[in-house]
Coordinates of C-alpha atoms and ligand atoms in Angstrom, one line a residue:
X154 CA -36.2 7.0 -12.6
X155 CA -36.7 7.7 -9.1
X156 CA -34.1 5.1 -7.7
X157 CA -31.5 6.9 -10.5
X158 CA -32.1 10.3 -9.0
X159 CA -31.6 8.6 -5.4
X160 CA -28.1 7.5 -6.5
X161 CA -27.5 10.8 -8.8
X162 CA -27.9 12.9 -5.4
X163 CA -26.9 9.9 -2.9
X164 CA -23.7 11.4 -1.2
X165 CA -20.8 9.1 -2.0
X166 CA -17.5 7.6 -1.6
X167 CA -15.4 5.5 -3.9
X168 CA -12.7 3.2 -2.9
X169 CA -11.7 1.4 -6.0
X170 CA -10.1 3.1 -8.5
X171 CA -7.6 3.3 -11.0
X172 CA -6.7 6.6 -12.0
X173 CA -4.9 5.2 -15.3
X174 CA -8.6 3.3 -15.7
X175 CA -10.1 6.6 -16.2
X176 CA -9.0 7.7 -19.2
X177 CA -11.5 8.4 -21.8
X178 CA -10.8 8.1 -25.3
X179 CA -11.0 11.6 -26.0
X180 CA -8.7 12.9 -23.6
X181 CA -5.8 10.2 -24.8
X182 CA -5.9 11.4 -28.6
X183 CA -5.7 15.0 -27.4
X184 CA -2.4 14.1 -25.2
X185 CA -1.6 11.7 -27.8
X186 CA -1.6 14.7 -30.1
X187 CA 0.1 17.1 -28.0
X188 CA 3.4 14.7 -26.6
X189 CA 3.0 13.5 -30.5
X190 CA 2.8 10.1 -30.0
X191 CA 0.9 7.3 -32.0
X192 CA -1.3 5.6 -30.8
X193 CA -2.6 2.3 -32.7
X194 CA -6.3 4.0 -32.9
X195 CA -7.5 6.0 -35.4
X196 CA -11.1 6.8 -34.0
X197 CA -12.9 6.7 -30.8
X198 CA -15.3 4.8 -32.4
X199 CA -12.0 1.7 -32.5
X200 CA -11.1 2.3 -29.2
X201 CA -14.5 1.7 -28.0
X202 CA -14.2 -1.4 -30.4
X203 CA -11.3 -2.6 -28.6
X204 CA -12.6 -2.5 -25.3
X205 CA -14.0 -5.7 -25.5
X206 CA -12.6 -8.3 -23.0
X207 CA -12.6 -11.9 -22.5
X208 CA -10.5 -11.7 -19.3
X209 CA -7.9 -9.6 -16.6
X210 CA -5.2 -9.9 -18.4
X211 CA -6.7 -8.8 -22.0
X212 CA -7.8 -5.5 -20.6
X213 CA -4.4 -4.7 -18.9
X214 CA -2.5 -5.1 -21.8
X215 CA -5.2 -2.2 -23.5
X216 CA -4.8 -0.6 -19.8
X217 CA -1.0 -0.3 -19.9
X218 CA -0.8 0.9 -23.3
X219 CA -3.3 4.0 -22.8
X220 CA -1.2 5.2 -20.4
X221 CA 1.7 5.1 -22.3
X222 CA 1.1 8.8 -23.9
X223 CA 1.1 10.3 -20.7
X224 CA 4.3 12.0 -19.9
X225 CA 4.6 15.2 -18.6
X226 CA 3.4 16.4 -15.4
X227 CA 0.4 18.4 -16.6
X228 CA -1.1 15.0 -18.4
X229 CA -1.5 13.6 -15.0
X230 CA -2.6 16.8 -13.8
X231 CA -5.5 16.3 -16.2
X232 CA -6.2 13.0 -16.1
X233 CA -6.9 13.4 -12.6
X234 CA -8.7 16.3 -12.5
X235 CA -11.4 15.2 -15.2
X236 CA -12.3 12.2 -13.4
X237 CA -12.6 14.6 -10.2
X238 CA -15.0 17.0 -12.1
X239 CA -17.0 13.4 -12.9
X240 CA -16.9 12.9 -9.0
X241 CA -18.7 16.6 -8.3
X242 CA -20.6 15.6 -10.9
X243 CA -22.2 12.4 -9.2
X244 CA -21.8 13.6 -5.4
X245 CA -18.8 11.6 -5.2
X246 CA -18.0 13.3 -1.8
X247 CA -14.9 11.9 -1.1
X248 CA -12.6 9.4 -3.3
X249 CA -9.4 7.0 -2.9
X250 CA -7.5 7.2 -6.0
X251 CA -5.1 4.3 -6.6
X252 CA -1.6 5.1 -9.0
X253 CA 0.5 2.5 -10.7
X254 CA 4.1 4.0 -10.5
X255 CA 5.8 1.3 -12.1
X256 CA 3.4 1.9 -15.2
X257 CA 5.7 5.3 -16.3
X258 CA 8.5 4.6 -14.3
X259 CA 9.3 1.8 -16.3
X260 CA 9.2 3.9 -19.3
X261 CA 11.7 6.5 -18.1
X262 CA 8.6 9.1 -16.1
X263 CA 10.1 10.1 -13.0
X264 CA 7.9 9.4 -9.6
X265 CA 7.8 13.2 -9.3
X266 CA 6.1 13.8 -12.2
X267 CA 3.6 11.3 -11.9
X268 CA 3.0 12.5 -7.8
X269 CA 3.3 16.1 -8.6
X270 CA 0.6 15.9 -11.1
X271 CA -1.9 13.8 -9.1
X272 CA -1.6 15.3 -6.0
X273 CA -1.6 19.0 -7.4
X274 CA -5.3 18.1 -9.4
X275 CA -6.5 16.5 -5.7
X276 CA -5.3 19.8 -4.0
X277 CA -7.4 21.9 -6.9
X278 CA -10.6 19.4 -6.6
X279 CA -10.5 19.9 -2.6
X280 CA -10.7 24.0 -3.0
X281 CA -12.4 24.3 -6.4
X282 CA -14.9 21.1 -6.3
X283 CA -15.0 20.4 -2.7
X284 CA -14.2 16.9 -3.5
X285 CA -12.4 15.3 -0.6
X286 CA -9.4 12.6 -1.8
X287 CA -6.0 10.5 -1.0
X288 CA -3.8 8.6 -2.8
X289 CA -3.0 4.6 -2.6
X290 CA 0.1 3.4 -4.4
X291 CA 0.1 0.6 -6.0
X292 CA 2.5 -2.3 -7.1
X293 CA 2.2 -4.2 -9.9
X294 CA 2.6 -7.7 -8.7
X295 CA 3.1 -9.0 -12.5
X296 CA 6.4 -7.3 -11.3
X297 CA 9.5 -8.4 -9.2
X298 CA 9.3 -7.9 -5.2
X299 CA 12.5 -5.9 -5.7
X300 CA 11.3 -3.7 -8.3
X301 CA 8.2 -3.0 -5.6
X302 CA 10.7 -2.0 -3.2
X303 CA 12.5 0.3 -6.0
X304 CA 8.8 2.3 -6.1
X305 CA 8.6 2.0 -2.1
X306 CA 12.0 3.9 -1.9
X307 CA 11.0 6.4 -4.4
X308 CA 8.1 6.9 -2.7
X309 CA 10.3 7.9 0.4
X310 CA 10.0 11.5 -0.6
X311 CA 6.4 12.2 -1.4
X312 CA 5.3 10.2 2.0
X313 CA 3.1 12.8 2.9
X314 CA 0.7 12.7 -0.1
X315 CA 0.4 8.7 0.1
X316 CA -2.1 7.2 2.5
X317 CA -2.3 3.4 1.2
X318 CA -0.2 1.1 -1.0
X319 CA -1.9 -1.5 -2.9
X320 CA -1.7 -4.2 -5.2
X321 CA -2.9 -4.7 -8.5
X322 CA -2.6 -5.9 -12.3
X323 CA -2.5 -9.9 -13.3
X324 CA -3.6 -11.9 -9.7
X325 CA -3.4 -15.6 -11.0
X326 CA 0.2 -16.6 -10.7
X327 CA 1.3 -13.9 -8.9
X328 CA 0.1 -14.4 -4.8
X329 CA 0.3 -12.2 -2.0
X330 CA 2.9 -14.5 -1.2
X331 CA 5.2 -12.5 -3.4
X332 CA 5.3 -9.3 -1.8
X333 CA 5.3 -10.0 2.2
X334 CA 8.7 -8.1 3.0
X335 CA 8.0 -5.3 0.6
X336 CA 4.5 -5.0 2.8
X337 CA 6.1 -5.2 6.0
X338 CA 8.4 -2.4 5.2
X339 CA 5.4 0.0 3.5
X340 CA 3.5 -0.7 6.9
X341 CA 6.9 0.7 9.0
X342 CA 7.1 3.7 6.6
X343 CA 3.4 4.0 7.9
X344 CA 1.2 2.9 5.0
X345 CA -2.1 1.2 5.1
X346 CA -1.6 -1.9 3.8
X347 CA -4.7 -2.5 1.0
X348 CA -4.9 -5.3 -2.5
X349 CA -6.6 -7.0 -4.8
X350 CA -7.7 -10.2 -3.9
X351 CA -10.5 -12.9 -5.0
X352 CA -11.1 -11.1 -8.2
X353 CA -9.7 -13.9 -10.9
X354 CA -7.4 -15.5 -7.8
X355 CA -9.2 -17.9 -5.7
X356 CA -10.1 -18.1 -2.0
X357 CA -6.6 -18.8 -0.7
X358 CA -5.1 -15.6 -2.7
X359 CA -7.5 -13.8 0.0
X360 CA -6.8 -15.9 2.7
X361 CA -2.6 -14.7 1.7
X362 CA -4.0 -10.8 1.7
X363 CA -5.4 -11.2 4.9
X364 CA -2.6 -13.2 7.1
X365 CA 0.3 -12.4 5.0
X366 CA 0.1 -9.0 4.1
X367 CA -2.4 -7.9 6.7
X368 CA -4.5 -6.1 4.5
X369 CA -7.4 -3.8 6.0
X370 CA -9.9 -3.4 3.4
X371 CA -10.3 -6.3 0.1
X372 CA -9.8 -5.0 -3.3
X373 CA -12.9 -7.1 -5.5
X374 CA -13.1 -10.1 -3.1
X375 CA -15.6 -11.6 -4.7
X376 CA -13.8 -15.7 -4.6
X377 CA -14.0 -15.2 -0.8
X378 CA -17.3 -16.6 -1.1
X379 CA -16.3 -19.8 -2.3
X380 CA -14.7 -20.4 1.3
X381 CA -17.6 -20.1 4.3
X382 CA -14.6 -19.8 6.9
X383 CA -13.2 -17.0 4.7
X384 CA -16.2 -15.0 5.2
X385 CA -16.5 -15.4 8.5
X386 CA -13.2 -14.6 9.1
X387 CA -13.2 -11.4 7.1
X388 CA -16.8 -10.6 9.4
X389 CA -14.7 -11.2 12.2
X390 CA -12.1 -8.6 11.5
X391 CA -14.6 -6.3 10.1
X392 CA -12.6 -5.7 6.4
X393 CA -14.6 -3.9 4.0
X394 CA -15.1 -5.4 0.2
X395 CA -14.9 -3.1 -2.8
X396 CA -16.9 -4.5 -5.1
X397 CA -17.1 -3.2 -8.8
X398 CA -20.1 -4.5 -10.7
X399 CA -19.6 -3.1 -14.2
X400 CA -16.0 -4.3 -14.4
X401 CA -16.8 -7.9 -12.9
X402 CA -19.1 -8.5 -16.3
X403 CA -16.7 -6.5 -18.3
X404 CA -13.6 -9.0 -17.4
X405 CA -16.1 -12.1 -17.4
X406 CA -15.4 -12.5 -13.4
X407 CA -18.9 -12.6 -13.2
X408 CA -21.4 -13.6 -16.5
X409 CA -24.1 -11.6 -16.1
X410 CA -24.6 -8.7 -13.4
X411 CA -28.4 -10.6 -12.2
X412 CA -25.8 -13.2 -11.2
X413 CA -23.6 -10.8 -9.2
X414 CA -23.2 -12.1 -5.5
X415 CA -23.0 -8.5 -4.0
X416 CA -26.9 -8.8 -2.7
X417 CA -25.8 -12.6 -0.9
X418 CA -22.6 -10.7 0.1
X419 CA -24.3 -8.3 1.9
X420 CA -26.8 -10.6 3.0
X421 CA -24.3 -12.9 4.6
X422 CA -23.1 -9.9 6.7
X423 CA -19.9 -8.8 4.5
X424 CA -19.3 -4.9 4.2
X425 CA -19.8 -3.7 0.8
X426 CA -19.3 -1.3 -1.2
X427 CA -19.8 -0.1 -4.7
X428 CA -16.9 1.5 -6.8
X429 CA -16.1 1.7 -10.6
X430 CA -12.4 0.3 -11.1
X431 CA -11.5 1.6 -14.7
X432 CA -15.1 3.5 -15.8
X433 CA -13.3 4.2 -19.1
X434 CA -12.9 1.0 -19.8
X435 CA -16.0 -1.1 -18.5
X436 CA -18.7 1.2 -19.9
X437 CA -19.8 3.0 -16.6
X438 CA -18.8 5.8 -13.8
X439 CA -19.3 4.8 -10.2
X440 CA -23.3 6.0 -10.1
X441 CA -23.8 3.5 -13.4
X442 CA -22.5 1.0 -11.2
X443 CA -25.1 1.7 -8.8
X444 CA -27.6 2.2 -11.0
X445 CA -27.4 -1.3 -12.7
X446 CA -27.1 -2.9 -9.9
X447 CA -29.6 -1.8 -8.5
X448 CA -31.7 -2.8 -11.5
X449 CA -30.2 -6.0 -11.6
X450 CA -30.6 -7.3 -7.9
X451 CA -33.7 -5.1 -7.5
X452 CA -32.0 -3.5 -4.7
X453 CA -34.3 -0.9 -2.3
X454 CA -33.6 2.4 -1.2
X455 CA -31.9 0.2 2.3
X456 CA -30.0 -1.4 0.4
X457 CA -28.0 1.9 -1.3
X458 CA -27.9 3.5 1.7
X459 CA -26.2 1.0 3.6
X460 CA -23.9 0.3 0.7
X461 CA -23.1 4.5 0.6
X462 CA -22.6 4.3 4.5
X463 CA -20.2 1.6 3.9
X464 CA -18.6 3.8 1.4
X465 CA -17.7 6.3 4.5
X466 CA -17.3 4.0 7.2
X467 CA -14.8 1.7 5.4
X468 CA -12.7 4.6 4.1
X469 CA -9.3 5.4 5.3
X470 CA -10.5 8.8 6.9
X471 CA -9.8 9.8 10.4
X472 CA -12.9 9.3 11.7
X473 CA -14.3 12.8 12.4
X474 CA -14.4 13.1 8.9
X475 CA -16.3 9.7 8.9
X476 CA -18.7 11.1 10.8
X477 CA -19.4 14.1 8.9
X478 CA -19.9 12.5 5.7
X479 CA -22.3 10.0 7.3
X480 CA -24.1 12.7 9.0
X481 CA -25.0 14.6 5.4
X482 CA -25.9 11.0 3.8
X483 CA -28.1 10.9 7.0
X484 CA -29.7 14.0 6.3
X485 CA -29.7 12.9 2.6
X486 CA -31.8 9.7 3.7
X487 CA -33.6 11.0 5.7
X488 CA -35.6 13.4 3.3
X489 CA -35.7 11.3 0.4
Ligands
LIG260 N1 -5.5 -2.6 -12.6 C1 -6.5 -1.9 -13.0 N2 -7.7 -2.5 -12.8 C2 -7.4 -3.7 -12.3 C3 -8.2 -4.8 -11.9 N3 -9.5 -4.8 -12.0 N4 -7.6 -5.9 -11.4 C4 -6.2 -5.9 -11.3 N5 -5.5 -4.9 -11.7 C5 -6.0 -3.8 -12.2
LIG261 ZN1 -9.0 -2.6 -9.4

């Protein structure tokens, strides 16, 4: 009880997160109900049933259909903004949302709509919430290189509310490899360049982030650690791992989260952090995350500080704002 209310009031930031993976049930059958379109559930009791997973790729294929009912501008307006609310909610301080574009532009949603809606919800939560955020596009690397630079030229006019790009969906088969020139050119329009990598990939699908694409912060990671010069390397250029605990034992990455290596992660001397991925869809928000894991791996009080530190620290703020956030989870630490 104690350590919860330490991570209820523990000033936060996540840095994994899918904005199309926080859609709770309820909120889909009420746009479902409003754009009028079926969806292949008739209770929230069988979508919860469905959200059972034996791997990546048996979750995205849930994943992708969800969003499906979202179509005007004001469904991602409120997506958005309801997980913001969660973030006030757990002292989520500041947040860095990834998108998947190619997820309704595929299906005939215009980029604008999608942006317009996000970014207007991120403008309200900064005024009405105080919740800091920015936005990481990413591309679905299940997808053509070409079609990734279709999204990067859409993206062209909206390149003032994007921070990041990223790269996400089904990893195995689909390597860093893939997307070099499409990186190259994201980093000359001046985005950071960010992925997935080591979640179901192995080692050398990190080792591709890392020298191909030139990542700066590892999306999961977790395979890294099957490769000791790996994690020396990533020390060396002091990269940050987001590491999400609830969805690694939701998508089998992991068995069981009292065998999660983020304690022997952090132990080794790898940055980590804790973040939620998809909290509608692998049972927890980011401060459940926390909260089992530190249950799990008996973490101390340290232990989430450091890992909240991280949070700020590896962000992609400039780094006044670094600073300030770290000085009120200093104060924060201080007195409790
Ligand atoms: N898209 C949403 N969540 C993801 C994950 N955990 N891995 C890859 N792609 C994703
Ligand atoms: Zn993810």
């Amino acid at each position: 009880m104690v350590m919860k209310k330490f991570i209820q009031n523990l000033p936060k930031a996540e840095l994994h997160l899918h904005i199309e993976g926080t859609f709770e049930p309820a909120l889909m059958f009420e746009i479902a109900q409003r754009n009028q379109i079926k969806i292949p559930f008739k209770s929230v009791k069988e979508v919860e049933e469905a959200y059972k997973f034996s791997c990546l790729q048996d979750f995205l294929d849930i994943y992708y259909q969800g969003a499906q009912v979202l179509i005007k501008e004001q469904d991602f307006y409120d997506l958005t903004y309801a997980y913001l609310k969660k973030c006030a909610a757990q002292n989520v301080r500041h947040t860095e949302i990834m998108f998947d574009p190619q997820t309704h532009t595929d299906r005939g949603i215009s980029f604008e709509t999608v942006i317009t809606g996000i970014s207007r919800a991120c403008a309200d939560a900064k005024s009405k919430l105080g919740v800091s955020s920015l936005l990481i596009m990413s591309f679905l690397r299940h997808l053509s290189e070409e079609q990734a630079f279709k999204t990067l030229e859409q993206s062209f006019a909206f390149r003032h509310l994007i921070t990041a790009v990223g790269l996400d969906s089904s990893e195995k088969g689909n390597p860093p490899s893939k997307f070099v020139k499409v990186y190259k050119a994201s980093v000359n329009m001046g985005y950071i360049p960010l992925a997935h990598a080591g979640e179901e990939g192995d080692a050398s699908y990190v080792w591709e982030a890392l020298n191909l694409l030139k990542i700066k912060r590892i999306d999961h990671g977790n395979n890294a650690l099957q490769d000791p010069k790996l994690v020396q390397e990533i020390i060396k250029r002091d990269m940050a791992l987001t590491v999400c605990p609830l969805s690694n034992t939701a998508l089998k990455v992991v068995e069981n989260l009292k065998d999660h290596p983020l304690k022997k992660m952090m132990d080794l001397g790898l940055k980590v952090t804790i973040n939620s991925d998809d909290p509608a869809y692998f049972g927890g928000q980011i401060n459940q995350n926390y909260v089992e894991i530190q249950k799990a791996l008996s973490l101390t009080k340290d232990d989430l500080y450091l890992l909240a530190k991280n949070s700020f620290e590896y962000s992609l703020l400039a780094r006044s704002e670094k600073e300030f956030f770290k000085a009120e989870l200093e104060l924060y630490y201080q007195s409790n």
